[in-house]
Amino acid sequence: MSLKRPLRARVSKEEYQFLLRLREQKPAHNPPKPSVSPGDRLADAFAAVMGSWRFIIIQSLFLMLWVLFNVAARTQHWDPYPFILLNLMLSFQAAYAAPIIMMSQNRQAAIDRAEARHDYEVNLKSELEIELMQDKINLLREQEIAELKTLLLQQRQQIERLEAFLVSQQNREKENLAPTEEGS
């Protein structure tokens, strides 16, 4: 049985260089920290408010009261049916809310991309580290097998020498016993 070469081909030179760079960066200890400008904070707060149940409930109540006061009110109707002023206000709200919410979503998408890239680097580093550890384990196992094979060969040689010695001892005893038996 011949010994095989150590299994060292799992991690290429490029992957190993990349692993060294990742080790220096320590991505698991340095998560990305997005910079947040005042405009970003305002857009996030605006999107958080407009995307809440509280806002939907308050706006729904406001719309119901608007319609109620303009349809059933005994006072002067400031926005009679078909509620042109209400439509204008809602259009303004939508015209300003949509781009601000999109800014917040775009910023969140950029944060998500940075986090995904960070997670990819951490996972890739882990995978490469595991491959290197597997290579080391395989190398140690192969060295251990080679040492065991050497020890077994040495034991076999010692056993063969002992067997040869015992056979020669038995032959001497037979030779020593043989003349004495004939003489008696």
Backbone as numpy.savetxt, mean C-alpha at the origin, in Angstrom:
# Nx Ny Nz CAx CAy CAz Cx Cy Cz
23.08 -34.06 -6.70 22.24 -32.90 -6.70 23.14 -31.67 -6.70
23.01 -30.82 -7.73 23.86 -29.63 -7.81 23.12 -28.43 -7.22
23.87 -27.52 -6.65 23.26 -26.32 -6.07 22.93 -25.32 -7.16
21.78 -24.70 -7.02 21.38 -23.67 -7.98 21.96 -22.34 -7.54
22.00 -21.40 -8.49 22.44 -20.04 -8.15 21.41 -19.39 -7.26
21.81 -18.47 -6.40 20.83 -17.78 -5.56 19.81 -17.03 -6.41
18.59 -17.02 -5.94 17.53 -16.32 -6.64 17.64 -14.82 -6.36
18.29 -14.08 -7.24 18.51 -12.65 -7.00 17.90 -11.81 -8.12
17.15 -12.38 -9.02 16.68 -11.65 -10.19 15.31 -11.00 -10.00
14.79 -11.02 -8.79 13.45 -10.47 -8.60 13.43 -8.94 -8.66
14.43 -8.29 -8.12 14.48 -6.83 -8.08 15.55 -6.37 -9.08
15.10 -5.62 -10.09 16.04 -5.14 -11.09 16.87 -3.99 -10.52
17.90 -3.61 -11.26 18.78 -2.53 -10.83 17.99 -1.22 -10.71
17.11 -0.97 -11.67 16.30 0.26 -11.65 15.36 0.27 -10.44
14.75 -0.88 -10.18 13.86 -0.97 -9.03 14.63 -0.76 -7.73
15.84 -1.28 -7.67 16.64 -1.12 -6.47 17.04 0.34 -6.28
17.40 1.03 -7.37 17.73 2.45 -7.28 16.50 3.25 -6.83
15.34 2.89 -7.37 14.09 3.56 -6.97 13.81 3.29 -5.49
14.06 2.08 -5.05 13.86 1.74 -3.64 14.78 2.57 -2.75
16.02 2.76 -3.17 16.95 3.58 -2.38 16.43 5.02 -2.27
15.90 5.55 -3.40 15.33 6.91 -3.34 14.14 6.96 -2.40
13.28 5.93 -2.45 12.12 5.90 -1.56 12.55 5.78 -0.11
13.61 5.02 0.14 14.10 4.90 1.51 14.56 6.25 2.04
15.20 7.05 1.18 15.64 8.38 1.60 14.45 9.29 1.87
13.41 9.18 1.03 12.24 10.04 1.18 11.36 9.64 2.36
11.40 8.36 2.72 10.55 7.81 3.77 9.09 8.23 3.57
8.45 7.76 2.49 7.10 8.22 2.17 6.07 7.89 3.24
6.25 6.81 3.97 5.26 6.45 4.99 5.26 7.46 6.13
6.41 8.11 6.36 6.51 9.08 7.46 6.26 10.51 6.98
6.17 10.72 5.67 6.01 12.07 5.13 4.81 12.13 4.19
3.59 12.10 4.73 2.43 12.20 3.84 2.36 13.59 3.21
1.72 13.70 2.04 1.65 15.00 1.39 0.83 15.98 2.23
1.30 17.21 2.28 0.60 18.27 3.01 0.21 19.34 2.00
-1.07 19.36 1.60 -1.46 20.35 0.59 -1.44 21.76 1.18
-1.01 22.71 0.34 -1.04 24.09 0.78 -2.45 24.64 0.53
-2.97 25.34 1.51 -4.33 25.83 1.44 -4.31 27.35 1.50
-4.77 27.98 0.42 -4.85 29.43 0.38 -6.17 29.87 1.01
-6.29 31.14 1.33 -7.57 31.63 1.89 -8.74 31.38 0.94
-8.50 31.52 -0.37 -9.57 31.25 -1.33 -10.00 29.79 -1.31
-9.01 28.89 -1.14 -9.32 27.46 -1.05 -10.16 27.17 0.19
-9.77 27.78 1.30 -10.54 27.58 2.54 -11.97 28.09 2.38
-12.11 29.25 1.74 -13.44 29.82 1.53 -14.28 28.92 0.62
-13.67 28.43 -0.46 -14.39 27.53 -1.38 -14.80 26.25 -0.67
-13.91 25.69 0.17 -14.24 24.48 0.91 -15.38 24.73 1.90
-15.32 25.85 2.59 -16.38 26.17 3.56 -17.71 26.37 2.83
-17.66 27.07 1.70 -18.87 27.33 0.91 -19.47 26.01 0.42
-18.62 25.13 -0.09 -19.10 23.83 -0.59 -19.63 22.99 0.56
-18.99 23.08 1.72 -19.46 22.30 2.88 -20.84 22.77 3.32
-21.07 24.08 3.29 -22.38 24.62 3.69 -23.43 24.26 2.65
-23.10 24.47 1.36 -24.10 24.23 0.31 -24.37 22.74 0.11
-23.49 21.91 0.55 -23.69 20.48 0.38 -24.21 19.81 1.64
-24.83 20.58 2.51 -25.33 20.00 3.77 -26.85 19.94 3.78
-27.36 19.04 4.61 -28.81 18.93 4.77 -29.38 20.19 5.40
-28.62 20.81 6.25 -29.06 22.05 6.89 -29.37 23.12 5.85
-28.47 23.28 4.89 -28.70 24.26 3.82 -29.93 23.90 3.00
-30.06 22.64 2.65 -31.21 22.22 1.83 -32.52 22.48 2.57
-32.55 22.17 3.85 -33.78 22.38 4.64 -34.08 23.87 4.76
-33.07 24.68 5.08 -33.30 26.13 5.22 -33.73 26.72 3.89
-33.09 26.35 2.80 -33.47 26.89 1.49 -34.87 26.42 1.11
-35.20 25.18 1.41 -36.55 24.70 1.09 -37.60 25.47 1.88
-37.34 25.72 3.16 -38.28 26.51 3.97 -38.40 27.93 3.43
-37.27 28.53 3.07 -37.28 29.87 2.50 -38.12 29.91 1.22
-37.95 28.95 0.34 -38.71 28.91 -0.91 -40.20 28.72 -0.65
-40.53 27.87 0.30 -41.94 27.65 0.62 -42.57 28.93 1.18
-41.85 29.61 2.07 -42.38 30.86 2.62 -42.51 31.93 1.54
-41.52 32.01 0.65 -41.57 32.99 -0.44 -42.84 32.78 -1.28
-43.03 31.53 -1.68 -44.20 31.22 -2.51 -45.48 31.47 -1.73
-45.52 31.05 -0.48 -46.71 31.23 0.35 -47.06 32.70 0.52
-46.08 33.52 0.86 -46.36 34.94 1.07 -46.75 35.65 -0.22
-46.27 35.17 -1.35 -46.61 35.82 -2.62 -47.88 35.28 -3.24
-48.37 34.17 -2.80 -49.61 33.62 -3.35 -50.78 33.93 -2.41
-50.59 33.71 -1.14 -51.71 33.80 -0.21 -51.66 35.04 0.66
-50.70 35.89 0.49 -50.58 37.04 1.38 -51.67 38.07 1.09
-52.15 38.73 2.14 -53.17 39.77 1.97 -52.51 41.12 1.71
-51.19 41.12 1.89 -50.46 42.35 1.62 -50.07 42.41 0.16
-49.32 43.43 -0.17 -48.89 43.59 -1.55 -47.91 42.48 -1.92
-48.11 41.89 -3.08 -47.24 40.81 -3.57 -46.00 41.44 -4.20
-44.81 41.17 -3.62 -43.59 41.77 -4.18 -43.02 40.94 -5.32
-43.47 39.66 -5.44 -43.02 38.79 -6.54 -44.19 37.90 -6.94
-45.15 38.45 -7.73 -46.32 37.65 -8.08 -45.94 36.48 -9.00
-46.86 35.53 -9.06 -46.67 34.37 -9.93 -46.35 34.86 -11.31
-45.35 34.36 -11.99 -44.53 33.15 -11.95 -43.21 33.32 -11.19
-43.15 34.19 -10.22 -42.01 34.34 -9.31 -40.70 34.64 -10.05
-40.73 35.68 -10.83 -39.55 36.06 -11.63 -38.40 36.48 -10.73
-38.68 37.22 -9.66 -37.62 37.63 -8.75 -36.98 36.41 -8.06
-37.81 35.46 -7.67 -37.29 34.22 -7.05 -36.40 33.46 -8.03
-36.85 33.35 -9.29 -36.04 32.68 -10.31 -34.72 33.40 -10.52
-34.77 34.75 -10.52 -33.54 35.52 -10.68 -32.59 35.27 -9.52
-33.09 35.24 -8.30 -32.25 35.00 -7.12 -31.65 33.60 -7.16
-32.46 32.62 -7.52 -31.94 31.25 -7.60 -30.91 31.09 -8.72
-31.12 31.81 -9.82 -30.15 31.77 -10.92 -28.82 32.39 -10.50
-28.90 33.52 -9.78 -27.67 34.12 -9.25 -26.97 33.16 -8.29
-27.74 32.57 -7.43 -27.16 31.62 -6.47 -26.46 30.48 -7.21
-27.12 29.92 -8.21 -26.53 28.81 -8.97 -25.31 29.27 -9.76
-25.39 30.48 -10.33 -24.28 30.99 -11.14 -23.02 31.18 -10.30
-23.16 31.58 -9.06 -21.99 31.76 -8.20 -21.60 30.49 -7.44
-22.59 29.69 -7.10 -22.31 28.49 -6.32 -21.58 27.43 -7.15
-22.00 27.26 -8.38 -21.42 26.19 -9.21 -19.91 26.34 -9.38
-19.39 27.51 -9.78 -17.93 27.60 -9.93 -17.18 27.46 -8.61
-17.75 27.97 -7.53 -17.07 27.85 -6.23 -17.03 26.39 -5.80
-18.13 25.68 -5.98 -18.15 24.25 -5.64 -17.18 23.48 -6.54
-17.11 23.86 -7.82 -16.16 23.21 -8.74 -14.72 23.46 -8.30
-14.42 24.68 -7.82 -13.06 24.95 -7.32 -12.74 24.02 -6.15
-13.69 23.87 -5.26 -13.48 23.00 -4.11 -13.30 21.55 -4.55
-14.11 21.12 -5.51 -13.99 19.75 -6.00 -12.67 19.52 -6.72
-12.23 20.51 -7.51 -10.95 20.38 -8.21 -9.80 20.30 -7.22
-9.86 21.11 -6.17 -8.81 21.06 -5.15 -8.83 19.72 -4.44
-10.02 19.23 -4.13 -10.12 17.93 -3.47 -9.62 16.82 -4.39
-9.89 16.93 -5.69 -9.38 15.94 -6.65 -7.86 15.97 -6.69
-7.27 17.17 -6.63 -5.81 17.27 -6.61 -5.24 16.65 -5.34
-5.92 16.87 -4.21 -5.49 16.26 -2.95 -5.58 14.74 -3.06
-6.68 14.25 -3.63 -6.87 12.80 -3.79 -5.78 12.21 -4.69
-5.43 12.92 -5.77 -4.36 12.43 -6.65 -3.03 12.37 -5.91
-2.74 13.42 -5.13 -1.48 13.42 -4.37 -1.46 12.29 -3.35
-2.58 12.05 -2.69 -2.64 10.95 -1.72 -2.53 9.60 -2.41
-3.16 9.47 -3.58 -3.06 8.21 -4.33 -1.61 7.96 -4.77
-0.92 9.01 -5.21 0.48 8.85 -5.59 1.33 8.47 -4.38
1.03 9.11 -3.26 1.75 8.79 -2.02 1.50 7.34 -1.62
0.25 6.91 -1.67 -0.08 5.52 -1.34 0.63 4.56 -2.29
0.69 4.93 -3.58 1.38 4.09 -4.56 2.85 3.95 -4.21
3.49 5.06 -3.85 4.91 5.01 -3.49 5.14 4.16 -2.24
4.26 4.31 -1.25 4.41 3.50 -0.03 4.22 2.03 -0.37
3.21 1.71 -1.17 2.96 0.32 -1.55 4.10 -0.25 -2.39
4.63 0.55 -3.31 5.73 0.09 -4.15 6.97 -0.15 -3.29
7.24 0.75 -2.37 8.39 0.57 -1.48 8.22 -0.71 -0.67
7.01 -0.92 -0.15 6.75 -2.13 0.64 6.96 -3.38 -0.22
6.46 -3.34 -1.44 6.60 -4.50 -2.32 8.07 -4.79 -2.61
8.84 -3.73 -2.90 10.26 -3.93 -3.19 11.02 -4.42 -1.95
10.66 -3.88 -0.79 11.31 -4.34 0.45 11.00 -5.82 0.69
9.77 -6.22 0.45 9.39 -7.62 0.62 10.16 -8.50 -0.36
10.29 -8.04 -1.61 11.06 -8.81 -2.60 12.51 -8.97 -2.14
13.11 -7.88 -1.63 14.49 -7.99 -1.15 14.59 -8.94 0.03
13.64 -8.86 0.94 13.66 -9.78 2.09 13.50 -11.22 1.62
12.65 -11.45 0.63 12.47 -12.80 0.10 13.76 -13.29 -0.54
14.45 -12.37 -1.27 15.74 -12.74 -1.85 16.73 -13.13 -0.76
16.78 -12.34 0.31 17.71 -12.65 1.41 17.37 -13.98 2.05
16.09 -14.24 2.25 15.67 -15.51 2.85 16.06 -16.67 1.93
15.82 -16.49 0.63 16.20 -17.55 -0.32 17.71 -17.78 -0.32
18.47 -16.70 -0.28 19.93 -16.83 -0.24 20.38 -17.55 1.03
19.82 -17.15 2.16 20.17 -17.83 3.42 19.77 -19.30 3.38
18.61 -19.58 2.83 18.16 -20.97 2.73 19.10 -21.77 1.84
19.52 -21.18 0.72 20.43 -21.89 -0.17 21.79 -22.11 0.48
22.26 -21.11 1.24 23.53 -21.29 1.95 23.40 -22.38 3.00
22.28 -22.39 3.68 22.05 -23.42 4.70 21.99 -24.80 4.06
21.33 -24.90 2.93 21.26 -26.18 2.23 22.65 -26.62 1.78
23.45 -25.67 1.29 24.82 -26.01 0.87 25.64 -26.48 2.07
25.50 -25.82 3.21 26.22 -26.24 4.41 25.76 -27.62 4.86
24.45 -27.85 4.82 23.93 -29.17 5.20 24.44 -30.25 4.25
24.50 -29.92 2.97 25.00 -30.90 2.00 26.46 -31.23 2.29
27.25 -30.19 2.60 28.66 -30.41 2.94 28.79 -31.28 4.18
27.98 -30.97 5.20 28.01 -31.77 6.43 27.61 -33.21 6.17
26.58 -33.39 5.35 26.15 -34.76 5.01 27.25 -35.52 4.27
27.92 -34.84 3.35 29.02 -35.51 2.64 30.15 -35.87 3.61
30.45 -34.97 4.54 31.49 -35.27 5.53 31.07 -36.44 6.41
29.80 -36.47 6.80 29.31 -37.59 7.62 29.38 -38.89 6.83
28.99 -38.84 5.58 29.04 -40.05 4.76 30.48 -40.55 4.65
31.43 -39.65 4.47 32.83 -40.06 4.40 33.28 -40.66 5.72
32.86 -40.06 6.83 33.24 -40.62 8.14 32.62 -41.99 8.34
31.36 -42.15 7.93 30.69 -43.45 8.06 31.41 -44.48 7.20
31.79 -44.10 5.98 32.50 -45.04 5.10 33.85 -45.42 5.72
34.55 -44.46 6.31 35.83 -44.76 6.96 35.61 -45.69 8.16
34.53 -45.39 8.94 34.22 -46.25 10.09 33.86 -47.66 9.63
33.06 -47.75 8.57 32.70 -49.06 8.04 33.94 -49.81 7.58
34.82 -49.10 6.89 36.05 -49.74 6.41 36.91 -50.17 7.60
36.96 -49.32 8.61 37.73 -49.66 9.81 37.14 -50.88 10.50
35.79 -50.92 10.64 35.14 -52.06 11.29 35.33 -53.34 10.48
35.25 -53.23 9.18 35.45 -54.42 8.34 36.88 -54.90 8.50
37.85 -53.99 8.52 39.24 -54.42 8.69 39.45 -55.01 10.09
38.79 -54.45 11.11 38.88 -55.00 12.46 38.29 -56.41 12.51
37.14 -56.59 11.86 36.51 -57.92 11.84 37.41 -58.92 11.10
38.02 -58.49 10.02 38.92 -59.36 9.27 40.13 -59.74 10.13
40.69 -58.85 10.90 41.82 -59.15 11.77 41.41 -60.13 12.86
40.22 -59.88 13.40 39.75 -60.79 14.46 39.55 -62.19 13.89
39.01 -62.25 12.69 38.82 -63.56 12.07 40.17 -64.22 11.82
41.14 -63.43 11.38 42.47 -64.00 11.14 43.12 -64.43 12.44
42.93 -63.66 13.50 43.50 -64.01 14.79 42.79 -65.22 15.40
41.51 -65.37 15.21 40.75 -66.46 15.73 40.94 -67.76 14.92
41.14 -67.61 13.67 41.23 -68.77 12.79 42.40 -69.70 13.17
43.63 -69.27 13.39 44.71 -70.21 13.73 44.51 -70.84 15.12
43.96 -70.13 16.02 43.80 -70.69 17.36 42.74 -71.79 17.37
41.76 -71.68 16.55 40.72 -72.71 16.50 41.28 -73.99 15.87
42.17 -73.85 14.92 42.72 -75.02 14.25 43.67 -75.77 15.19
44.33 -74.99 16.04 45.30 -75.62 16.93 44.65 -76.32 18.09
43.47 -76.08 18.47 42.90 -76.72 19.62 42.22 -78.01 19.33
